[in-house]
CSV table of C-alpha atoms and ligand atoms in Angstrom, one decimal:
chain,number,residue,atom,x,y,z
A,1,UNK,CA,4.5,5.0,-18.1
A,2,UNK,CA,6.3,6.3,-21.2
A,3,UNK,CA,9.8,5.5,-20.2
A,4,UNK,CA,9.0,2.0,-18.7
A,5,UNK,CA,10.6,0.2,-21.7
A,6,UNK,CA,13.8,2.3,-21.3
A,7,UNK,CA,13.9,1.6,-17.5
A,8,UNK,CA,13.2,-2.1,-18.0
A,9,UNK,CA,16.2,-2.3,-20.5
A,10,UNK,CA,18.3,-0.4,-18.0
A,11,UNK,CA,17.6,-2.9,-15.2
A,12,UNK,CA,18.2,-5.8,-17.6
A,13,UNK,CA,21.6,-4.3,-18.5
A,14,UNK,CA,22.4,-3.9,-14.9
A,15,UNK,CA,21.7,-7.5,-14.2
A,16,UNK,CA,24.2,-8.5,-16.8
A,17,UNK,CA,26.8,-6.0,-15.8
A,18,UNK,CA,26.7,-7.0,-12.1
A,19,UNK,CA,26.1,-10.7,-12.4
A,20,UNK,CA,27.8,-11.5,-15.7
A,21,UNK,CA,26.2,-12.5,-19.0
A,22,UNK,CA,26.0,-16.3,-18.5
A,23,UNK,CA,22.8,-18.1,-17.7
A,24,UNK,CA,19.4,-18.2,-19.1
A,25,UNK,CA,17.2,-15.7,-20.8
A,26,UNK,CA,16.5,-12.5,-18.7
A,27,UNK,CA,12.8,-11.7,-17.9
A,28,UNK,CA,11.5,-8.4,-16.5
A,29,UNK,CA,8.5,-7.7,-14.3
A,30,UNK,CA,7.1,-4.6,-12.7
A,31,UNK,CA,5.0,-4.2,-9.5
A,32,UNK,CA,3.6,-0.8,-8.6
A,33,UNK,CA,3.3,1.2,-5.3
A,34,UNK,CA,-0.1,2.3,-4.2
A,35,UNK,CA,-2.0,5.2,-2.7
A,36,UNK,CA,-5.2,4.5,-0.8
A,37,UNK,CA,-8.0,6.9,-1.6
A,38,UNK,CA,-10.2,6.0,1.4
A,39,UNK,CA,-10.6,3.1,3.9
A,40,UNK,CA,-7.7,3.6,6.3
A,41,UNK,CA,-6.9,1.1,9.0
A,42,UNK,CA,-9.9,-0.9,7.9
A,43,UNK,CA,-8.1,-3.8,6.2
A,44,UNK,CA,-7.1,-5.7,9.3
A,45,UNK,CA,-10.6,-5.2,10.6
A,46,UNK,CA,-12.0,-7.3,7.8
A,47,UNK,CA,-13.3,-4.1,6.3
A,48,UNK,CA,-13.3,-2.2,3.0
A,49,UNK,CA,-10.6,-0.2,1.2
A,50,UNK,CA,-10.3,1.8,-2.0
A,51,UNK,CA,-6.7,2.0,-3.2
A,52,UNK,CA,-5.1,2.8,-6.6
A,53,UNK,CA,-2.0,1.2,-8.1
A,54,UNK,CA,0.2,4.2,-9.1
A,55,UNK,CA,2.5,4.8,-12.0
A,56,UNK,CA,5.6,4.4,-9.8
A,57,UNK,CA,6.9,0.9,-9.5
A,58,UNK,CA,9.7,-1.6,-8.8
A,59,UNK,CA,11.1,-3.1,-12.0
A,60,UNK,CA,12.9,-6.4,-11.5
A,61,UNK,CA,15.0,-8.3,-14.0
A,62,UNK,CA,15.8,-12.0,-13.3
A,63,UNK,CA,17.2,-15.1,-14.9
A,64,UNK,CA,17.4,-18.7,-13.6
A,65,UNK,CA,20.4,-20.4,-12.0
A,66,UNK,CA,20.7,-24.2,-11.7
A,67,UNK,CA,22.6,-24.3,-8.4
A,68,UNK,CA,19.7,-23.1,-6.1
A,69,UNK,CA,21.5,-19.8,-5.3
A,70,UNK,CA,19.8,-16.4,-5.3
A,71,UNK,CA,21.9,-13.3,-6.0
A,72,UNK,CA,20.2,-9.9,-5.8
A,73,UNK,CA,21.4,-6.5,-6.8
A,74,UNK,CA,19.5,-3.5,-5.4
A,75,UNK,CA,20.5,-0.9,-8.0
A,76,UNK,CA,19.2,2.1,-6.2
A,77,UNK,CA,21.2,1.2,-3.1
A,78,UNK,CA,24.1,-0.2,-5.0
A,79,UNK,CA,23.9,-3.2,-2.7
A,80,UNK,CA,24.1,-6.9,-3.1
A,81,UNK,CA,22.8,-9.9,-1.1
A,82,UNK,CA,23.1,-13.6,-1.8
A,83,UNK,CA,21.7,-16.8,-0.3
A,84,UNK,CA,21.0,-20.4,-0.9
A,85,UNK,CA,17.4,-21.5,-1.3
A,86,UNK,CA,18.1,-24.5,1.0
A,87,UNK,CA,18.8,-22.1,3.9
A,88,UNK,CA,16.8,-18.9,3.8
A,89,UNK,CA,17.6,-16.6,6.8
A,90,UNK,CA,17.0,-12.9,7.4
A,91,UNK,CA,20.0,-10.7,6.5
A,92,UNK,CA,20.4,-8.0,9.1
A,93,UNK,CA,23.0,-6.3,6.9
A,94,UNK,CA,20.7,-6.1,4.0
A,95,UNK,CA,17.2,-5.7,5.5
A,96,UNK,CA,15.8,-4.7,2.1
A,97,UNK,CA,16.5,-8.3,0.9
A,98,UNK,CA,14.3,-9.8,3.6
A,99,UNK,CA,11.2,-9.0,1.5
A,100,UNK,CA,12.6,-11.1,-1.3
A,101,UNK,CA,13.9,-13.9,1.0
A,102,UNK,CA,10.5,-14.1,2.8
A,103,UNK,CA,8.5,-14.4,-0.4
A,104,UNK,CA,10.8,-17.1,-1.8
A,105,UNK,CA,10.8,-19.0,1.5
A,106,UNK,CA,7.0,-19.0,1.6
A,107,UNK,CA,6.7,-20.1,-2.0
A,108,UNK,CA,9.1,-23.0,-1.2
A,109,UNK,CA,7.1,-23.9,1.9
A,110,UNK,CA,4.1,-24.3,-0.2
A,111,UNK,CA,5.9,-26.9,-2.2
A,112,UNK,CA,6.4,-24.8,-5.3
A,113,UNK,CA,9.4,-25.5,-7.5
A,114,UNK,CA,11.3,-22.2,-6.7
A,115,UNK,CA,14.5,-22.0,-8.7
A,116,UNK,CA,17.7,-20.2,-8.0
A,117,UNK,CA,18.1,-16.9,-9.8
A,118,UNK,CA,20.1,-13.8,-10.5
A,119,UNK,CA,18.1,-10.6,-9.9
A,120,UNK,CA,18.5,-6.9,-10.3
A,121,UNK,CA,15.9,-4.3,-9.4
A,122,UNK,CA,15.3,-0.6,-9.3
A,123,UNK,CA,12.2,1.5,-8.5
A,124,UNK,CA,10.8,5.0,-8.3
A,125,UNK,CA,8.4,4.4,-5.5
A,126,UNK,CA,9.7,6.7,-2.7
A,127,UNK,CA,11.1,4.6,0.1
A,128,UNK,CA,9.6,4.8,3.6
A,129,UNK,CA,7.0,7.2,2.5
A,130,UNK,CA,3.9,5.0,3.0
A,131,UNK,CA,3.5,4.3,-0.7
A,132,UNK,CA,4.2,0.5,-0.3
A,133,UNK,CA,7.5,0.1,-1.9
A,134,UNK,CA,7.9,-3.1,0.2
A,135,UNK,CA,4.6,-4.6,-1.1
A,136,UNK,CA,5.8,-3.8,-4.6
A,137,UNK,CA,9.1,-5.6,-4.0
A,138,UNK,CA,7.2,-8.6,-2.6
A,139,UNK,CA,4.9,-8.8,-5.6
A,140,UNK,CA,7.7,-8.3,-8.1
A,141,UNK,CA,9.6,-11.1,-6.4
A,142,UNK,CA,6.6,-13.5,-6.3
A,143,UNK,CA,5.9,-12.9,-10.0
A,144,UNK,CA,9.5,-13.3,-11.0
A,145,UNK,CA,9.8,-16.6,-9.1
A,146,UNK,CA,6.8,-18.0,-11.0
A,147,UNK,CA,8.3,-17.0,-14.3
A,148,UNK,CA,11.8,-18.2,-13.6
A,149,UNK,CA,10.5,-21.4,-12.1
A,150,UNK,CA,7.9,-22.0,-14.8
A,151,UNK,CA,5.0,-22.5,-12.4
A,152,UNK,CA,1.7,-20.7,-11.9
A,153,UNK,CA,0.3,-19.1,-8.8
A,154,UNK,CA,-3.0,-17.3,-8.9
A,155,UNK,CA,-2.4,-13.5,-8.3
A,156,UNK,CA,-4.6,-13.5,-5.2
A,157,UNK,CA,-2.5,-16.3,-3.8
A,158,UNK,CA,0.7,-14.4,-4.6
A,159,UNK,CA,-0.8,-11.5,-2.7
A,160,UNK,CA,-1.5,-13.7,0.3
A,161,UNK,CA,2.1,-15.0,0.2
A,162,UNK,CA,3.4,-11.4,0.0
A,163,UNK,CA,1.4,-10.4,3.0
A,164,UNK,CA,2.4,-13.6,4.9
A,165,UNK,CA,6.1,-12.9,4.1
A,166,UNK,CA,5.8,-9.4,5.5
A,167,UNK,CA,3.9,-10.7,8.7
A,168,UNK,CA,6.0,-13.7,9.5
A,169,UNK,CA,9.4,-13.2,7.9
A,170,UNK,CA,10.0,-9.4,7.9
A,171,UNK,CA,7.9,-9.0,11.1
A,172,UNK,CA,5.5,-6.3,10.1
A,173,UNK,CA,1.9,-7.0,11.0
A,174,UNK,CA,0.3,-5.3,8.0
A,175,UNK,CA,-3.1,-6.1,6.5
A,176,UNK,CA,-3.7,-7.2,2.9
A,177,UNK,CA,-4.4,-4.0,1.1
A,178,UNK,CA,-0.9,-3.0,-0.1
A,179,UNK,CA,0.0,-6.4,-1.7
A,180,UNK,CA,-3.5,-6.7,-3.1
A,181,UNK,CA,-3.5,-3.5,-5.0
A,182,UNK,CA,0.1,-3.9,-6.2
A,183,UNK,CA,-1.0,-7.3,-7.6
A,184,UNK,CA,-4.4,-6.5,-9.0
A,185,UNK,CA,-4.7,-2.8,-9.6
A,186,UNK,CA,-6.0,-1.6,-13.0
A,187,UNK,CA,-5.3,1.4,-15.2
A,188,UNK,CA,-7.7,4.3,-14.7
A,189,UNK,CA,-9.5,2.4,-11.8
A,190,UNK,CA,-9.5,2.3,-8.1
A,191,UNK,CA,-10.0,-1.1,-6.5
A,192,UNK,CA,-12.8,-1.6,-4.0
A,193,UNK,CA,-11.8,-4.5,-1.9
A,194,UNK,CA,-13.6,-6.5,0.7
A,195,UNK,CA,-10.7,-7.5,2.9
A,196,UNK,CA,-12.7,-10.4,4.4
A,197,UNK,CA,-13.9,-12.2,1.3
A,198,UNK,CA,-11.2,-10.7,-1.0
A,199,UNK,CA,-13.9,-10.0,-3.5
A,200,UNK,CA,-13.2,-6.9,-5.4
A,201,UNK,CA,-14.6,-4.5,-8.0
A,202,UNK,CA,-12.9,-2.0,-10.2
A,203,UNK,CA,-14.3,1.5,-9.8
A,204,UNK,CA,-13.6,3.9,-12.7
A,205,UNK,CA,-11.9,7.0,-11.6
A,206,UNK,CA,-13.1,10.5,-12.7
A,207,UNK,CA,-11.7,11.3,-16.1
A,208,UNK,CA,-7.9,12.0,-15.9
A,209,UNK,CA,-8.3,15.1,-18.1
A,210,UNK,CA,-10.5,16.6,-15.4
A,211,UNK,CA,-9.1,15.4,-12.1
A,212,UNK,CA,-5.6,14.4,-10.9
A,213,UNK,CA,-4.5,12.3,-7.9
A,214,UNK,CA,-1.7,14.4,-6.2
A,215,UNK,CA,0.4,12.7,-3.5
A,216,UNK,CA,2.3,15.1,-1.2
A,217,UNK,CA,5.2,13.6,0.7
A,218,UNK,CA,5.7,15.3,4.1
A,219,UNK,CA,9.3,14.0,4.1
A,220,UNK,CA,8.8,12.8,7.6
A,221,UNK,CA,8.2,9.3,8.9
A,222,UNK,CA,8.0,8.7,12.6
A,223,UNK,CA,9.9,5.8,14.1
A,224,UNK,CA,6.9,4.8,16.2
A,225,UNK,CA,4.8,3.7,13.2
A,226,UNK,CA,5.1,0.0,13.8
A,227,UNK,CA,4.4,0.0,17.6
A,228,UNK,CA,1.5,2.5,17.2
A,229,UNK,CA,0.1,0.3,14.4
A,230,UNK,CA,0.2,-2.8,16.5
A,231,UNK,CA,-1.3,-0.9,19.4
A,232,UNK,CA,-4.2,0.2,17.2
A,233,UNK,CA,-4.8,-3.3,16.0
A,234,UNK,CA,-5.0,-4.7,19.6
A,235,UNK,CA,-7.4,-1.8,20.6
A,236,UNK,CA,-9.7,-2.9,17.7
A,237,UNK,CA,-9.5,-6.5,18.9
A,238,UNK,CA,-10.3,-5.4,22.4
A,239,UNK,CA,-13.3,-3.5,21.0
A,240,UNK,CA,-14.6,-6.6,19.2
A,241,UNK,CA,-14.3,-8.8,22.3
A,242,UNK,CA,-16.4,-6.4,24.4
A,243,UNK,CA,-18.9,-5.6,21.7
A,244,UNK,CA,-19.3,-9.4,21.1
A,245,UNK,CA,-20.9,-9.7,24.5
A,246,UNK,CA,-23.8,-7.6,23.2
A,247,UNK,CA,-23.6,-8.5,19.5
A,248,UNK,CA,-23.1,-12.3,19.6
A,249,UNK,CA,-21.4,-13.7,16.4
A,250,UNK,CA,-19.4,-10.6,15.4
A,251,UNK,CA,-15.7,-11.5,14.7
A,252,UNK,CA,-14.4,-8.1,13.5
A,253,UNK,CA,-15.4,-4.4,13.6
A,254,UNK,CA,-16.6,-5.0,10.0
A,255,UNK,CA,-19.6,-6.8,11.5
A,256,UNK,CA,-20.7,-3.7,13.5
A,257,UNK,CA,-23.0,-1.1,12.0
A,258,UNK,CA,-22.8,2.5,13.1
A,259,UNK,CA,-26.2,2.2,14.7
A,260,UNK,CA,-25.2,-0.9,16.7
A,261,UNK,CA,-22.0,0.9,17.7
A,262,UNK,CA,-23.8,3.9,19.0
A,263,UNK,CA,-26.1,1.6,21.1
A,264,UNK,CA,-23.2,-0.2,22.8
A,265,UNK,CA,-20.3,2.2,22.8
A,266,UNK,CA,-20.8,3.1,26.4
A,267,UNK,CA,-19.5,-0.3,27.4
A,268,UNK,CA,-16.1,0.4,25.9
A,269,UNK,CA,-13.2,2.3,27.5
A,270,UNK,CA,-13.1,5.8,26.0
A,271,UNK,CA,-10.0,5.2,23.9
A,272,UNK,CA,-11.2,1.9,22.5
A,273,UNK,CA,-14.5,3.5,21.6
A,274,UNK,CA,-12.7,6.2,19.6
A,275,UNK,CA,-10.7,3.6,17.7
A,276,UNK,CA,-13.8,1.6,17.0
A,277,UNK,CA,-15.8,4.6,15.9
A,278,UNK,CA,-13.2,5.5,13.3
A,279,UNK,CA,-13.1,2.0,11.8
A,280,UNK,CA,-16.9,1.5,11.8
A,281,UNK,CA,-17.6,4.8,10.2
A,282,UNK,CA,-14.7,4.6,7.8
A,283,UNK,CA,-16.0,1.3,6.5
A,284,UNK,CA,-19.3,3.0,5.8
A,285,UNK,CA,-17.5,5.9,4.1
A,286,UNK,CA,-15.8,3.5,1.7
A,287,UNK,CA,-19.2,2.0,0.7
A,288,UNK,CA,-20.6,5.5,0.3
A,289,UNK,CA,-17.6,6.7,-1.6
A,290,UNK,CA,-17.9,3.9,-4.1
A,291,UNK,CA,-21.5,4.9,-4.7
A,292,UNK,CA,-20.6,8.6,-5.1
A,293,UNK,CA,-17.8,7.8,-7.6
A,294,UNK,CA,-20.1,5.5,-9.6
A,295,UNK,CA,-22.7,8.2,-9.6
A,296,UNK,CA,-20.1,10.8,-10.8
A,297,UNK,CA,-20.5,12.8,-7.6
A,298,UNK,CA,-16.9,13.8,-7.3
A,299,UNK,CA,-17.6,16.6,-4.8
A,300,UNK,CA,-19.3,14.2,-2.4
A,301,UNK,CA,-16.4,11.8,-2.7
A,302,UNK,CA,-14.1,14.8,-1.8
A,303,UNK,CA,-16.1,15.5,1.3
A,304,UNK,CA,-15.7,11.8,2.4
A,305,UNK,CA,-12.0,12.2,2.1
A,306,UNK,CA,-12.0,15.1,4.4
A,307,UNK,CA,-14.2,13.2,6.9
A,308,UNK,CA,-11.8,10.4,6.8
A,309,UNK,CA,-8.8,12.6,7.6
A,310,UNK,CA,-10.6,14.2,10.6
A,311,UNK,CA,-11.5,10.8,11.9
A,312,UNK,CA,-7.9,9.5,11.5
A,313,UNK,CA,-6.6,12.7,13.2
A,314,UNK,CA,-9.1,12.9,16.1
A,315,UNK,CA,-10.3,9.4,16.7
A,316,UNK,CA,-7.7,7.0,15.5
A,317,UNK,CA,-4.9,9.5,16.3
A,318,UNK,CA,-2.5,8.4,13.6
A,319,UNK,CA,-2.0,11.7,11.9
A,320,UNK,CA,0.9,14.1,12.6
A,321,UNK,CA,1.5,17.8,12.7
A,322,UNK,CA,3.1,17.6,9.2
A,323,UNK,CA,0.2,15.6,7.7
A,324,UNK,CA,-2.4,18.0,9.3
A,325,UNK,CA,-0.5,21.0,7.9
A,326,UNK,CA,-0.4,19.5,4.4
A,327,UNK,CA,-4.1,18.6,4.5
A,328,UNK,CA,-5.1,22.1,5.9
A,329,UNK,CA,-3.0,23.8,3.2
A,330,UNK,CA,-4.5,21.6,0.4
A,331,UNK,CA,-8.1,22.0,1.7
A,332,UNK,CA,-7.9,25.8,1.3
A,333,UNK,CA,-6.2,25.8,-2.1
A,334,UNK,CA,-8.3,26.4,-5.2
A,335,UNK,CA,-9.2,23.3,-7.2
A,336,UNK,CA,-8.9,20.8,-4.3
A,337,UNK,CA,-11.8,18.4,-4.4
A,338,UNK,CA,-10.7,16.3,-1.4
A,339,UNK,CA,-7.6,15.7,0.7
A,340,UNK,CA,-6.5,13.3,3.5
A,341,UNK,CA,-3.6,11.5,5.0
A,342,UNK,CA,-3.0,8.1,3.4
A,343,UNK,CA,-1.4,4.9,4.6
A,344,UNK,CA,-0.5,3.9,8.1
A,345,UNK,CA,0.1,7.5,9.2
A,346,UNK,CA,2.6,9.2,11.6
A,347,UNK,CA,4.2,10.9,8.6
A,348,UNK,CA,4.4,9.7,5.0
A,349,UNK,CA,2.0,11.2,2.5
A,350,UNK,CA,-1.3,12.9,1.9
A,351,UNK,CA,-3.5,12.2,-1.1
A,352,UNK,CA,-5.6,14.9,-2.8
A,353,UNK,CA,-8.0,14.9,-5.7
A,354,UNK,CA,-7.4,18.1,-7.6
A,355,UNK,CA,-9.1,19.6,-10.6
A,356,UNK,CA,-6.6,19.2,-13.5
A,357,UNK,CA,-6.2,22.9,-14.5
A,358,UNK,CA,-5.3,23.7,-10.8
A,359,UNK,CA,-2.6,21.2,-10.3
A,360,UNK,CA,0.4,23.4,-10.9
A,361,UNK,CA,-1.1,26.1,-8.6
A,362,UNK,CA,-1.9,23.5,-6.0
A,363,UNK,CA,1.7,22.3,-5.9
A,364,UNK,CA,3.1,25.8,-5.7
A,365,UNK,CA,0.7,27.0,-3.0
A,366,UNK,CA,0.6,23.9,-0.8
A,367,UNK,CA,4.4,23.6,-1.1
A,368,UNK,CA,4.9,27.2,0.0
A,369,UNK,CA,2.5,27.0,3.0
A,370,UNK,CA,3.9,23.7,4.1
A,371,UNK,CA,7.5,24.9,3.9
A,372,UNK,CA,6.6,28.2,5.7
A,373,UNK,CA,5.0,26.3,8.5
A,374,UNK,CA,7.3,23.3,8.9
A,375,UNK,CA,10.7,24.3,7.4
A,376,UNK,CA,10.5,21.2,5.2
A,377,UNK,CA,10.6,20.8,1.5
A,378,UNK,CA,7.7,18.5,0.4
A,379,UNK,CA,7.7,16.4,-2.7
A,380,UNK,CA,4.7,16.1,-5.0
A,381,UNK,CA,3.8,13.2,-7.3
A,382,UNK,CA,1.0,13.7,-9.8
A,383,UNK,CA,-0.1,10.1,-10.3
A,384,UNK,CA,-2.4,8.0,-12.5
A,385,UNK,CA,-3.9,4.6,-11.8
A,386,UNK,CA,-1.9,1.9,-13.5
A,387,UNK,CA,-2.1,-1.9,-13.9
A,388,UNK,CA,-0.8,-4.1,-11.1
A,389,UNK,CA,2.1,-6.5,-11.2
A,390,UNK,CA,2.9,-8.0,-14.7
A,391,UNK,CA,5.6,-9.2,-16.9
A,392,UNK,CA,7.0,-6.6,-19.3
A,393,UNK,CA,7.5,-7.5,-22.9
A,394,UNK,CA,9.7,-5.2,-24.9
B,1,GLA,C1,-0.3,0.1,6.1
B,1,GLA,C2,-0.6,-1.4,6.1
B,1,GLA,C3,-1.9,-1.7,5.4
B,1,GLA,C4,-3.0,-0.8,6.0
B,1,GLA,C5,-2.6,0.6,6.1
B,1,GLA,C6,-3.6,1.5,6.9
B,1,GLA,O1,-0.1,0.6,4.8
B,1,GLA,O2,0.5,-2.0,5.4
B,1,GLA,O3,-2.2,-3.0,5.5
B,1,GLA,O4,-3.4,-1.4,7.3
B,1,GLA,O5,-1.3,0.8,6.8
B,1,GLA,O6,-4.8,1.6,6.2
């Protein structure tokens, strides 16, 4: 991003103005948010996903302290939180700090030489919009801890620590997609990830001069997202237990082909069958999408995005009136190649692939329709695929 250097300097200056100019040399890292192109609610089923790291990120400045204390300044909230590495607890008054606390605690529990530090951070990933600002904060923290503490952790291990921090410390039962793409995304590429083996391939995106990724924020996020998410997870697990009676050896929906599912779906309660159908066919759509993108068949990829949305809406039932309205508006706008809800659902954002010359018209038209139907003002972010978490030199 053009102004990354400027923003990095700004965060660095904030660190010094808030926490004083003593101490060691200040280092700066970035970790991006993400948008998932296809493969929704598949990661916790050991399945496949195809996300992109976007050019919106958390920038974090940090420097070491010798007394084992951690002091954090969240610039966008103008809020502070401090703690001692010897006694890391959740802070109910600064819940945003729990992502940082959790990552540092887990690094420490793995016996790594985590050092005290002064930190300031700021970001332009919209909060609570389903674009993984929390995963970005976890990855920025993990990377900063390794730099300040002079130790090395493989990026995939940092990703696992980020996810574990969110699962066990923050208390959100997410899969591994968000941290993985924030850690390992690559400029101009989507990342095709096997969430079981954690093997991945970078898939070149259609040329940016021709197609843009446009994220549309419904500006609504339902409170029930966490409980509904956990309910979907257990319905999938229930499906696996029943299907395993007929398909011995399966341990996740990832192991079930569409043909096998069709053979045994009658043994599942109707609602569980719907959930499983989404996941099993969505996995197949990711595999087919990668093939389509590699073959340059952008139109086919766009159709898979539409299929994915309908499946999330009708079978997995994690869409919302606002998401459906945005998708319907986008689907009938000139230049749209494909469009769907993205992320956990129940509000948040849609992602569309749009022909570059049509982007301005897309934003105007979809915005008008959405506002007319919902009374809400959406936000649009035209994004490009960027590199994952890294130290910034400037
Ligand atoms: C959230 C979770 C991810 C993934 C998506 C749904 O973003 O954090 O792990 O499960 O929902 O695809």
